[in-house]
Amino acid sequence: MASAAKRLEAVPGIPAPQIAFDGVTLVLGGKTIIENLSLGVRPGEFLCIVGASGCGKTTALRLAAGLYQPTSGKVNFDGQPMRAPRREIAIVFQDYGKALLPWRTAAGNVSLALEAGGMPSAERPARIEELLRTVGLPGHAGKYPSEMSGGMQQRLQIARCLAQEPKTLLMDEPFGALDAMTRQGLQDEVLSLVAASGATVIFVTHDLDEAIYLGDRVIGLLPHPGRIGIELSVNLPRPRDQLSTREHPEFLRLRRQLFDFVKATEQ
Amino acid sequence: MNRAALLWRVASFAVAAGFIALWQLIANLKLVSPVFLPGPDRAWASLVRGFSSGDLWSKLAGTLEHMAYGWLAASIAGIAIGAIIGSSRTMRTYVAPSLEFLRPLPVSAIIPVAIAMLGLTQAMALFVIAFGAIWPIMLATVHGFGAVEPRLYEVARSLQMSRLAVIFKIALPSASPDILAGMRLSLTVALILSVVCEILAGLDGLGHWVLLSARAFRSADLFAGVILLGITGYVTSVAMSLAEHKLLAWQAAQR
Ligand SMILES: Nc1ncnc2c1ncn2[C@@H]1O[C@H](COP(=O)(O)OP(=O)(O)OP(=O)(O)O)[C@@H](O)[C@H]1O
Ligand SMILES: [Mg+2]
């Protein structure tokens, strides 16, 4: 634990982490889900987390969101202990169907975040329109979530998260339930949104290619209990491109390394 | 409306017309003494007479008033209490079973208690109606609040919404289909209890009118009152359905 803590201390030239896990252990229902996890995420960094099903990816994200409190260790945000969820940290849930208010239209769902942020009602419509345009949903303001496709619903959830003006965006397999084409389109949109807003991102995915394509860094978790098994820096040029990035030798090398890791953990 | 729905509508009117014709036939053949059973013609004449003299208007107004006040009181109290119980898991576990135990208690058993405490008064009627009508609303609210998608509470937490905002923007709308269904059930209960209380306490209303007509063997007036009660029940329930349809338009989109 001491060595882990040391790693997070300010190093000249490297900015202090926005989110810092310091020897975090989480026990739920008598089971250790996460053990001694230490991890720093720099402001503006795009961190991807991969790992087998049930290894604790969602749990780690919920710790970062303040939805869980660690059993021991600390989770810090901007140097302050995380005691509860905060508006600067937005979460995009995988099950978009459950995370949207079915009785509110697209505009109403985005409005929820603006209302919570205390924006006067006169200023909301313009901002809502802008956000819906940003995520590629102009002209759908009056639709209910149930009238939208899965991809549109997930865009809507992202719009609501952007309405929080988050410093950190946590995404839990946000595109897991979408088809390949929609998925690639949304990957690029998320990259450009994040580049524009400068937000820090922690992105959980099952898809190793997706992790390398999006991330500045990829972390692979080992299961039972969840801990870091591999950490890869992704030095691929940005902006990324669906064709050339995926054919880049470095991409292929990292992909190989990550596949080998996952394969080894499955045995 | 599509063809099939139209056909059903026509068929249901035909059945109703058939019943009225049968009733007229039985009355004309004097299968039942006219002292007890007037034909639809005489009942209709009595209805027209009652409305033109203004007597029935005031009785109808009385019943509607009892029903509305009792139902509104039951709705407000039922939703408030149901929300408190339903929004806490502990309360749901410990209090909800006793509610289930109290619910089947016949309201008629409460009436003597209410009369003993409040006398034969409007207050007694209001209490009895509200007490009877509160159950469907309260239990539906408890259920609705307990069934809110937990993910939405997490969204609310990450938006740092206030407790009040969570109730009014998330829990209440989410529970609204249940609550409105409970309110529709209660409407019928409120009408039944209004009539019962009017009969027992002699309060101005259709129940009282029906009782007096029966005592005086004015069977046509008696039937006019009963028909009017039926219409009241039907119209209020249709109005409630329309309100539900409008308030829950988002659910129609979901199907
Ligand atoms: N509230 C809880 N109580 C007890 N155990 C839990 C709880 N939540 C999660 N777990 C367990 O913790 C482990 C990790 O769960 P988690 O949901 O974080 O996995 P994951 O990596 O996100 O998996 P997936 O890829 O399937 O989403 C699982 O074995 C799960 O059964
Ligand atoms: Mg998960």
Coordinates of C-alpha atoms and ligand atoms in Angstrom, one line a residue:
Chain A
M1 CA 0.0 0.0 0.0
A2 CA 2.8 2.4 0.9
S3 CA 4.5 1.9 -2.5
A4 CA 1.2 2.4 -4.3
A5 CA 0.5 5.6 -2.5
K6 CA 4.0 6.8 -3.4
R7 CA 3.3 6.3 -7.1
L8 CA 0.4 8.8 -6.8
E9 CA 2.4 11.5 -5.2
A10 CA 3.2 14.6 -7.2
V11 CA 5.9 14.0 -9.7
P12 CA 7.4 17.1 -11.4
G13 CA 6.1 17.5 -14.9
I14 CA 3.2 15.2 -14.4
P15 CA -0.1 16.8 -13.4
A16 CA -1.8 15.7 -10.2
P17 CA -4.4 13.0 -10.9
Q18 CA -8.1 14.1 -11.1
I19 CA -9.3 10.8 -9.8
A20 CA -7.0 8.8 -7.6
F21 CA -7.6 5.3 -6.1
D22 CA -5.3 4.7 -3.2
G23 CA -5.2 1.1 -2.0
V24 CA -8.9 0.7 -2.5
T25 CA -10.5 -2.5 -1.3
L26 CA -14.3 -3.0 -1.5
V27 CA -16.1 -5.8 0.3
L28 CA -19.8 -6.4 -0.7
G29 CA -21.9 -9.1 1.0
G30 CA -18.8 -10.6 2.6
K31 CA -17.0 -10.9 -0.8
T32 CA -13.9 -9.0 -1.7
I33 CA -14.8 -7.5 -5.1
I34 CA -11.9 -5.1 -5.5
E35 CA -8.6 -5.5 -3.7
N36 CA -5.9 -2.9 -3.1
L37 CA -6.5 -1.0 -6.3
S38 CA -4.3 2.0 -6.8
L39 CA -4.8 4.1 -9.9
G40 CA -4.5 7.7 -10.9
V41 CA -6.3 9.3 -13.8
R42 CA -4.8 12.6 -15.1
P43 CA -7.1 15.5 -16.1
G44 CA -8.1 15.1 -19.7
E45 CA -6.9 11.5 -19.9
F46 CA -8.9 8.9 -21.7
L47 CA -8.6 5.7 -19.7
C48 CA -10.1 2.4 -20.8
I49 CA -10.7 -0.6 -18.5
V50 CA -11.1 -4.1 -19.9
G51 CA -11.4 -7.5 -18.3
A52 CA -13.4 -10.6 -18.2
S53 CA -17.1 -10.6 -17.2
G54 CA -17.5 -10.2 -13.4
C55 CA -13.9 -9.0 -12.7
G56 CA -15.1 -5.8 -11.1
K57 CA -15.1 -3.2 -13.9
T58 CA -18.5 -1.8 -13.1
T59 CA -17.7 -1.8 -9.4
A60 CA -14.5 0.2 -10.0
L61 CA -16.5 2.7 -12.0
R62 CA -19.1 3.0 -9.3
L63 CA -16.4 3.7 -6.8
A64 CA -15.1 6.4 -9.1
A65 CA -18.6 7.8 -9.2
G66 CA -19.0 7.9 -5.5
L67 CA -21.9 5.4 -5.7
Y68 CA -19.9 3.0 -3.5
Q69 CA -17.6 3.9 -0.6
P70 CA -14.4 1.8 -0.3
T71 CA -14.2 -0.6 2.6
S72 CA -10.6 0.5 3.0
G73 CA -8.3 2.9 1.1
K74 CA -9.3 6.2 -0.5
V75 CA -10.9 7.5 -3.6
N76 CA -10.0 11.1 -4.2
F77 CA -11.3 13.6 -6.7
D78 CA -9.2 16.7 -7.3
G79 CA -7.4 15.9 -4.1
Q80 CA -10.6 15.7 -2.0
P81 CA -12.1 12.5 -0.7
M82 CA -15.2 11.3 -2.6
R83 CA -18.0 11.0 -0.1
A84 CA -20.9 11.1 -2.4
P85 CA -21.7 11.4 -6.1
R86 CA -21.2 14.9 -7.5
R87 CA -22.4 16.8 -10.5
E88 CA -19.0 17.2 -12.0
I89 CA -18.8 13.4 -12.5
A90 CA -21.3 12.2 -15.0
I91 CA -22.1 8.5 -15.6
V92 CA -23.3 7.0 -18.9
F93 CA -24.9 3.7 -18.0
Q94 CA -24.9 0.7 -20.2
D95 CA -28.7 0.1 -19.9
Y96 CA -29.7 3.4 -21.4
G97 CA -33.3 2.2 -21.4
K98 CA -33.4 2.3 -17.6
A99 CA -31.4 5.4 -17.2
L100 CA -33.7 7.7 -19.1
L101 CA -37.1 9.1 -17.8
P102 CA -39.7 7.4 -20.0
W103 CA -42.3 10.1 -19.2
R104 CA -40.0 12.9 -20.4
T105 CA -39.2 13.7 -24.0
A106 CA -35.7 13.9 -25.2
A107 CA -35.7 17.6 -24.4
G108 CA -37.1 16.9 -20.9
N109 CA -34.5 14.3 -20.2
V110 CA -31.7 16.8 -21.0
S111 CA -33.5 19.4 -19.0
L112 CA -33.4 17.2 -15.9
A113 CA -29.6 17.8 -15.6
L114 CA -30.0 21.5 -16.3
E115 CA -32.7 21.8 -13.6
A116 CA -30.5 20.0 -11.2
G117 CA -27.7 22.4 -12.0
G118 CA -30.1 25.3 -11.2
M119 CA -30.2 26.8 -14.7
P120 CA -33.1 29.3 -15.0
S121 CA -35.9 27.9 -17.1
A122 CA -35.6 30.7 -19.7
E123 CA -32.1 29.7 -20.6
R124 CA -32.8 26.0 -20.9
P125 CA -34.4 25.6 -24.3
A126 CA -31.5 27.1 -26.2
R127 CA -29.0 25.0 -24.3
I128 CA -31.1 21.8 -24.8
E129 CA -31.2 22.4 -28.5
E130 CA -27.5 22.9 -28.6
L131 CA -26.8 19.7 -26.6
L132 CA -29.1 17.7 -28.8
R133 CA -27.4 19.0 -31.9
T134 CA -24.0 18.1 -30.4
V135 CA -24.9 14.5 -30.0
G136 CA -26.6 14.3 -33.4
L137 CA -30.2 14.4 -32.3
P138 CA -31.5 17.7 -33.7
G139 CA -35.2 17.6 -34.4
H140 CA -35.9 14.8 -32.0
A141 CA -36.5 17.1 -29.0
G142 CA -40.2 16.1 -28.7
K143 CA -39.7 12.4 -28.9
Y144 CA -40.1 10.1 -26.0
P145 CA -37.2 7.6 -25.3
S146 CA -39.5 4.8 -26.3
E147 CA -39.8 6.3 -29.7
M148 CA -36.1 6.3 -30.3
S149 CA -33.7 3.6 -31.4
G150 CA -31.0 2.2 -29.0
G151 CA -28.3 4.3 -30.5
M152 CA -30.4 7.5 -30.2
Q153 CA -31.3 6.7 -26.6
Q154 CA -27.6 6.3 -25.8
R155 CA -26.9 9.6 -27.6
L156 CA -29.6 11.2 -25.4
Q157 CA -28.0 9.8 -22.3
I158 CA -24.7 11.3 -23.4
A159 CA -26.4 14.6 -24.0
R160 CA -27.8 14.6 -20.5
C161 CA -24.4 13.8 -19.1
L162 CA -22.8 16.7 -21.1
A163 CA -25.5 18.9 -19.7
Q164 CA -23.9 18.3 -16.3
E165 CA -20.8 19.9 -17.8
P166 CA -18.7 17.2 -16.2
K167 CA -15.1 17.3 -15.4
T168 CA -15.1 13.5 -15.6
L169 CA -17.2 11.2 -17.7
L170 CA -17.6 7.6 -16.6
M171 CA -18.9 5.3 -19.3
D172 CA -19.9 1.7 -18.5
E173 CA -19.9 -0.4 -21.7
P174 CA -22.0 2.4 -23.3
F175 CA -22.1 0.8 -26.7
G176 CA -22.2 -2.8 -25.7
A177 CA -25.8 -3.2 -26.8
L178 CA -25.4 -1.5 -30.1
D179 CA -24.7 -2.8 -33.6
A180 CA -21.2 -2.4 -35.1
M181 CA -22.0 0.5 -37.4
T182 CA -23.7 2.6 -34.7
R183 CA -20.9 1.7 -32.4
Q184 CA -18.1 3.0 -34.6
G185 CA -20.0 6.2 -35.3
L186 CA -20.6 6.8 -31.6
Q187 CA -16.9 6.0 -30.8
D188 CA -15.8 8.8 -33.1
E189 CA -18.4 11.2 -31.7
V190 CA -17.4 10.5 -28.2
L191 CA -13.8 11.2 -29.1
S192 CA -14.6 14.5 -30.7
L193 CA -16.9 15.5 -27.8
V194 CA -14.3 14.7 -25.3
A195 CA -11.6 16.5 -27.3
A196 CA -13.8 19.6 -27.4
S197 CA -14.8 19.5 -23.7
G198 CA -11.4 18.4 -22.3
A199 CA -13.2 16.0 -19.9
T200 CA -11.4 13.1 -18.3
V201 CA -12.9 9.8 -19.2
I202 CA -13.0 6.4 -17.7
F203 CA -14.4 4.0 -20.3
V204 CA -15.3 0.4 -19.5
T205 CA -15.6 -2.0 -22.3
H206 CA -15.5 -5.7 -23.2
D207 CA -14.2 -4.9 -26.6
L208 CA -10.4 -4.8 -26.7
D209 CA -10.2 -3.1 -30.1
E210 CA -12.5 -0.4 -28.8
A211 CA -10.4 0.1 -25.7
I212 CA -7.2 0.6 -27.8
Y213 CA -9.0 2.7 -30.4
L214 CA -10.3 5.2 -27.8
G215 CA -7.8 5.2 -25.0
D216 CA -4.7 7.0 -24.0
R217 CA -4.1 4.1 -21.6
V218 CA -5.7 0.7 -21.2
I219 CA -5.9 -1.2 -18.0
G220 CA -6.8 -4.9 -17.8
L221 CA -8.3 -6.1 -14.6
L222 CA -7.8 -9.6 -13.1
P223 CA -10.8 -11.2 -11.4
H224 CA -11.5 -12.6 -7.9
P225 CA -10.7 -10.1 -6.5
G226 CA -10.5 -7.3 -9.0
R227 CA -7.0 -5.9 -9.4
I228 CA -4.8 -4.5 -12.1
G229 CA -3.2 -7.2 -14.3
I230 CA -1.9 -5.1 -17.2
E231 CA -1.4 -1.5 -18.0
L232 CA -0.7 -0.3 -21.6
S233 CA 0.1 3.2 -22.8
V234 CA -1.5 3.8 -26.2
N235 CA 0.8 6.0 -28.3
L236 CA -1.4 6.3 -31.4
P237 CA -1.7 9.6 -33.1
R238 CA -4.9 11.6 -32.7
P239 CA -7.4 12.3 -34.1
R240 CA -8.0 8.6 -34.5
D241 CA -9.4 7.1 -37.7
Q242 CA -11.5 4.0 -38.0
L243 CA -9.4 2.7 -40.9
S244 CA -5.9 3.9 -40.5
T245 CA -5.7 3.7 -36.7
R246 CA -6.9 0.1 -36.7
E247 CA -4.2 -0.8 -39.3
H248 CA -1.4 1.0 -37.4
P249 CA 1.4 -1.4 -36.4
E250 CA 1.3 -0.1 -32.9
F251 CA -2.4 -0.8 -32.7
L252 CA -1.8 -4.3 -33.8
R253 CA 1.0 -4.8 -31.4
L254 CA -1.1 -3.5 -28.4
R255 CA -4.1 -5.6 -29.6
R256 CA -1.9 -8.7 -29.6
Q257 CA -0.6 -7.9 -26.1
L258 CA -4.1 -7.4 -24.7
F259 CA -5.5 -10.5 -26.3
D260 CA -2.7 -12.6 -24.8
F261 CA -3.4 -11.1 -21.4
V262 CA -7.1 -11.9 -21.6
K263 CA -6.4 -15.4 -22.9
A264 CA -4.0 -16.0 -20.0
T265 CA -6.6 -14.8 -17.4
E266 CA -9.2 -17.1 -18.8
Q267 CA -7.2 -20.2 -18.0
Chain B
M1 CA -61.6 4.1 -34.6
N2 CA -61.1 1.0 -36.7
R3 CA -63.9 -1.2 -38.1
A4 CA -63.7 -3.9 -35.4
A5 CA -63.9 -1.3 -32.5
L6 CA -66.9 0.3 -34.2
L7 CA -68.6 -3.0 -34.5
W8 CA -68.1 -3.7 -30.8
R9 CA -69.5 -0.3 -30.0
V10 CA -72.6 -1.0 -32.1
A11 CA -73.0 -4.4 -30.6
S12 CA -72.8 -3.1 -27.0
F13 CA -75.4 -0.5 -27.7
A14 CA -77.6 -3.2 -29.3
V15 CA -77.3 -5.3 -26.1
A16 CA -78.2 -2.3 -23.9
A17 CA -81.2 -1.6 -26.1
G18 CA -82.2 -5.2 -25.9
F19 CA -82.2 -5.1 -22.1
I20 CA -84.3 -1.9 -22.0
A21 CA -86.8 -3.6 -24.5
L22 CA -87.0 -6.7 -22.3
W23 CA -87.5 -4.5 -19.2
Q24 CA -90.4 -2.7 -21.0
L25 CA -91.9 -6.0 -22.0
I26 CA -91.8 -7.4 -18.5
A27 CA -93.4 -4.2 -17.2
N28 CA -96.1 -4.2 -19.9
L29 CA -97.0 -7.8 -19.3
K30 CA -97.1 -7.0 -15.6
L31 CA -95.0 -10.0 -14.7
V32 CA -93.9 -8.0 -11.7
S33 CA -96.4 -5.7 -10.0
P34 CA -96.1 -2.0 -11.3
V35 CA -96.0 -1.0 -7.7
F36 CA -92.5 -2.5 -7.6
L37 CA -91.4 -2.3 -11.2
P38 CA -92.1 0.6 -13.4
G39 CA -91.4 0.4 -17.1
P40 CA -88.5 2.4 -18.6
D41 CA -91.1 4.8 -19.9
R42 CA -92.3 5.7 -16.4
A43 CA -88.8 5.8 -15.0
W44 CA -87.8 8.2 -17.8
A45 CA -90.8 10.4 -17.2
S46 CA -89.9 10.5 -13.6
L47 CA -86.3 11.5 -14.5
V48 CA -87.6 14.3 -16.7
R49 CA -90.0 15.5 -14.0
G50 CA -87.4 15.4 -11.4
F51 CA -84.9 17.5 -13.4
S52 CA -87.5 20.0 -14.6
S53 CA -88.7 20.6 -11.0
G54 CA -85.0 20.9 -9.9
D55 CA -85.4 18.2 -7.2
L56 CA -83.1 15.7 -8.8
W57 CA -80.5 18.3 -9.6
S58 CA -80.0 19.2 -6.0
K59 CA -79.9 15.5 -5.0
L60 CA -77.4 14.8 -7.7
A61 CA -75.3 17.7 -6.7
G62 CA -75.4 16.5 -3.1
T63 CA -74.1 13.0 -4.0
L64 CA -71.4 14.4 -6.3
E65 CA -70.3 16.7 -3.6
H66 CA -70.0 13.9 -1.0
M67 CA -68.2 11.7 -3.5
A68 CA -65.8 14.4 -4.7
Y69 CA -64.8 15.6 -1.2
G70 CA -64.3 12.1 0.1
W71 CA -62.4 11.0 -3.0
L72 CA -60.1 14.1 -3.0
A73 CA -59.4 13.7 0.7
A74 CA -58.6 10.1 0.1
S75 CA -56.4 10.9 -2.9
I76 CA -54.3 13.5 -1.1
A77 CA -53.9 11.5 2.1
G78 CA -53.5 8.2 0.2
I79 CA -50.7 9.5 -2.0
A80 CA -48.9 11.3 0.8
I81 CA -49.0 8.3 3.2
G82 CA -48.3 5.9 0.4
A83 CA -45.3 7.9 -0.8
I84 CA -43.8 8.0 2.8
I85 CA -44.2 4.2 3.2
G86 CA -43.3 3.3 -0.4
S87 CA -40.1 5.4 -0.6
S88 CA -38.4 3.6 2.3
R89 CA -37.5 0.0 2.1
T90 CA -37.7 -0.4 5.8
M91 CA -41.2 1.1 5.9
R92 CA -42.3 -1.2 3.0
T93 CA -41.1 -4.2 4.8
Y94 CA -42.5 -3.4 8.2
V95 CA -45.7 -1.4 7.5
A96 CA -47.0 -2.7 4.2
P97 CA -48.0 -6.1 5.7
S98 CA -50.3 -4.4 8.3
L99 CA -51.8 -2.4 5.5
E100 CA -52.6 -5.6 3.7
F101 CA -54.2 -6.8 6.9
L102 CA -56.3 -3.7 7.4
R103 CA -57.4 -3.4 3.8
P104 CA -59.9 -6.2 3.6
L105 CA -61.6 -4.9 6.7
P106 CA -65.1 -4.0 5.5
V107 CA -65.7 -0.3 5.6
S108 CA -69.3 -1.1 6.8
A109 CA -67.6 -2.1 10.1
I110 CA -66.1 1.4 10.4
I111 CA -69.5 3.1 9.9
P112 CA -70.9 2.5 13.5
V113 CA -67.6 3.7 14.9
A114 CA -67.7 6.8 12.8
I115 CA -71.4 7.4 13.8
A116 CA -70.6 7.0 17.4
M117 CA -67.7 9.5 17.2
L118 CA -69.1 12.0 14.8
G119 CA -72.8 11.5 14.8
L120 CA -75.1 11.5 11.7
T121 CA -73.2 14.4 10.1
Q122 CA -71.5 15.4 6.9
A123 CA -68.2 15.0 8.8
M124 CA -69.1 11.4 9.4
A125 CA -69.9 10.8 5.7
L126 CA -66.7 12.5 4.7
F127 CA -64.7 10.3 7.1
V128 CA -66.3 7.1 6.0
I129 CA -66.0 7.8 2.3
A130 CA -62.4 8.9 2.6
F131 CA -61.5 5.9 4.8
G132 CA -63.0 3.5 2.3
A133 CA -61.5 5.2 -0.8
I134 CA -58.0 5.6 0.6
W135 CA -57.0 2.0 0.4
P136 CA -56.7 1.4 -3.3
I137 CA -54.9 4.8 -3.7
M138 CA -52.5 4.2 -0.8
L139 CA -51.6 0.7 -1.7
A140 CA -51.1 1.6 -5.4
T141 CA -48.9 4.4 -4.3
V142 CA -46.8 2.2 -2.0
H143 CA -46.4 -0.3 -4.9
G144 CA -45.6 2.4 -7.4
F145 CA -43.0 4.1 -5.2
G146 CA -41.4 0.7 -4.4
A147 CA -41.2 -0.2 -8.1
V148 CA -39.2 2.9 -9.3
E149 CA -36.2 1.9 -11.4
P150 CA -33.2 2.0 -9.0
R151 CA -31.0 3.2 -11.9
L152 CA -33.1 6.4 -11.9
Y153 CA -32.3 7.0 -8.3
E154 CA -28.6 6.7 -9.2
V155 CA -29.0 9.2 -11.9
A156 CA -30.7 11.5 -9.4
R157 CA -27.7 11.0 -7.0
S158 CA -25.2 11.8 -9.6
L159 CA -27.1 14.9 -10.4
Q160 CA -27.2 15.8 -6.7
M161 CA -30.9 16.3 -6.9
S162 CA -32.7 17.4 -3.7
R163 CA -35.0 14.9 -1.9
L164 CA -38.0 16.9 -2.9
A165 CA -36.9 17.0 -6.5
V166 CA -36.4 13.2 -6.5
I167 CA -39.9 12.7 -5.2
F168 CA -41.6 15.1 -7.6
K169 CA -39.5 14.5 -10.7
I170 CA -38.7 10.8 -10.4
A171 CA -40.7 8.8 -7.9
L172 CA -44.2 10.5 -8.4
P173 CA -44.2 10.4 -12.3
S174 CA -42.8 6.9 -12.2
A175 CA -45.6 5.8 -9.9
S176 CA -48.3 7.8 -11.6
P177 CA -49.7 4.9 -13.7
D178 CA -50.3 2.9 -10.5
I179 CA -51.6 5.9 -8.6
L180 CA -54.1 6.8 -11.3
A181 CA -55.3 3.2 -11.5
G182 CA -55.8 3.3 -7.7
M183 CA -57.7 6.6 -8.0
R184 CA -60.0 5.1 -10.6
L185 CA -60.9 2.1 -8.4
S186 CA -61.5 4.5 -5.5
L187 CA -64.0 6.5 -7.5
T188 CA -66.4 3.6 -7.5
V189 CA -65.8 3.0 -3.7
A190 CA -66.5 6.7 -3.1
L191 CA -69.8 6.6 -5.0
I192 CA -71.0 3.5 -3.1
L193 CA -70.1 4.9 0.3
S194 CA -71.7 8.3 -0.6
V195 CA -75.0 6.5 -1.2
V196 CA -74.7 4.4 2.0
C197 CA -73.9 7.4 4.2
E198 CA -76.8 9.4 2.7
I199 CA -79.2 6.6 3.4
L200 CA -77.9 6.1 7.0
A201 CA -77.5 9.8 7.9
G202 CA -80.4 11.2 5.9
L203 CA -78.0 13.5 4.1
D204 CA -79.2 15.4 1.0
G205 CA -78.3 13.2 -2.0
L206 CA -79.5 10.5 -4.4
G207 CA -79.1 7.8 -1.7
H208 CA -81.7 9.7 0.4
W209 CA -83.9 10.2 -2.6
V210 CA -83.9 6.5 -3.4
L211 CA -84.7 5.6 0.2
L212 CA -87.6 8.1 0.5
S213 CA -89.0 6.9 -2.9
A214 CA -88.9 3.3 -1.8
R215 CA -90.6 4.1 1.5
A216 CA -93.4 5.9 -0.3
F217 CA -93.8 3.2 -3.0
R218 CA -92.9 5.6 -5.7
S219 CA -91.2 3.0 -7.8
A220 CA -90.7 5.3 -10.8
D221 CA -88.8 7.8 -8.7
L222 CA -86.8 5.0 -7.1
F223 CA -85.7 3.8 -10.5
A224 CA -85.0 7.3 -11.7
G225 CA -82.6 7.6 -8.8
V226 CA -80.9 4.3 -9.4
I227 CA -80.5 5.0 -13.1
L228 CA -79.0 8.4 -12.3
L229 CA -76.5 6.7 -9.9
G230 CA -75.5 4.3 -12.6
I231 CA -74.9 7.2 -15.0
T232 CA -72.9 9.0 -12.4
G233 CA -70.7 6.0 -11.9
Y234 CA -70.2 5.5 -15.6
V235 CA -69.5 9.2 -16.4
T236 CA -67.0 9.7 -13.6
S237 CA -65.2 6.6 -14.5
V238 CA -65.0 7.6 -18.2
A239 CA -63.8 11.0 -17.2
M240 CA -61.1 9.4 -15.1
S241 CA -60.1 7.2 -18.0
L242 CA -59.8 10.2 -20.3
A243 CA -57.6 12.0 -17.7
E244 CA -55.4 8.9 -17.3
H245 CA -55.1 8.7 -21.1
K246 CA -54.0 12.3 -21.3
L247 CA -51.6 12.2 -18.3
L248 CA -50.0 8.9 -19.4
A249 CA -49.6 9.7 -23.1
W250 CA -45.9 8.8 -22.7
Q251 CA -47.0 5.2 -21.9
A252 CA -48.9 5.0 -25.2
A253 CA -45.7 5.8 -27.0
Q254 CA -44.0 3.0 -25.1
R255 CA -46.3 0.3 -26.5
Ligands
LIG1 N1 -23.9 -5.5 -4.7 C1 -23.1 -6.6 -4.8 N2 -23.1 -7.5 -3.8 C2 -22.3 -8.6 -3.9 N3 -21.6 -8.9 -5.0 C3 -21.6 -8.0 -6.0 C4 -22.3 -6.8 -6.0 N4 -22.2 -6.2 -7.1 C5 -21.3 -6.9 -7.8 N5 -21.0 -8.0 -7.2 C6 -20.0 -9.1 -7.7 O1 -18.8 -8.4 -7.9 C7 -18.2 -9.0 -9.1 C8 -17.8 -7.9 -10.0 O2 -19.0 -7.3 -10.5 P1 -19.0 -6.2 -11.7 O3 -20.4 -5.9 -12.0 O4 -18.2 -5.0 -11.2 O5 -18.3 -6.9 -12.9 P2 -18.0 -6.4 -14.3 O6 -16.5 -6.5 -14.5 O7 -18.6 -5.1 -14.5 O8 -18.7 -7.5 -15.2 P3 -19.5 -7.4 -16.6 O9 -18.4 -7.4 -17.6 O10 -20.3 -8.6 -16.7 O11 -20.3 -6.2 -16.5 C9 -19.1 -10.0 -9.6 O12 -18.7 -11.3 -9.3 C10 -20.4 -9.7 -9.0 O13 -21.2 -10.9 -8.8
MG2 MG -20.2 -4.4 -15.7

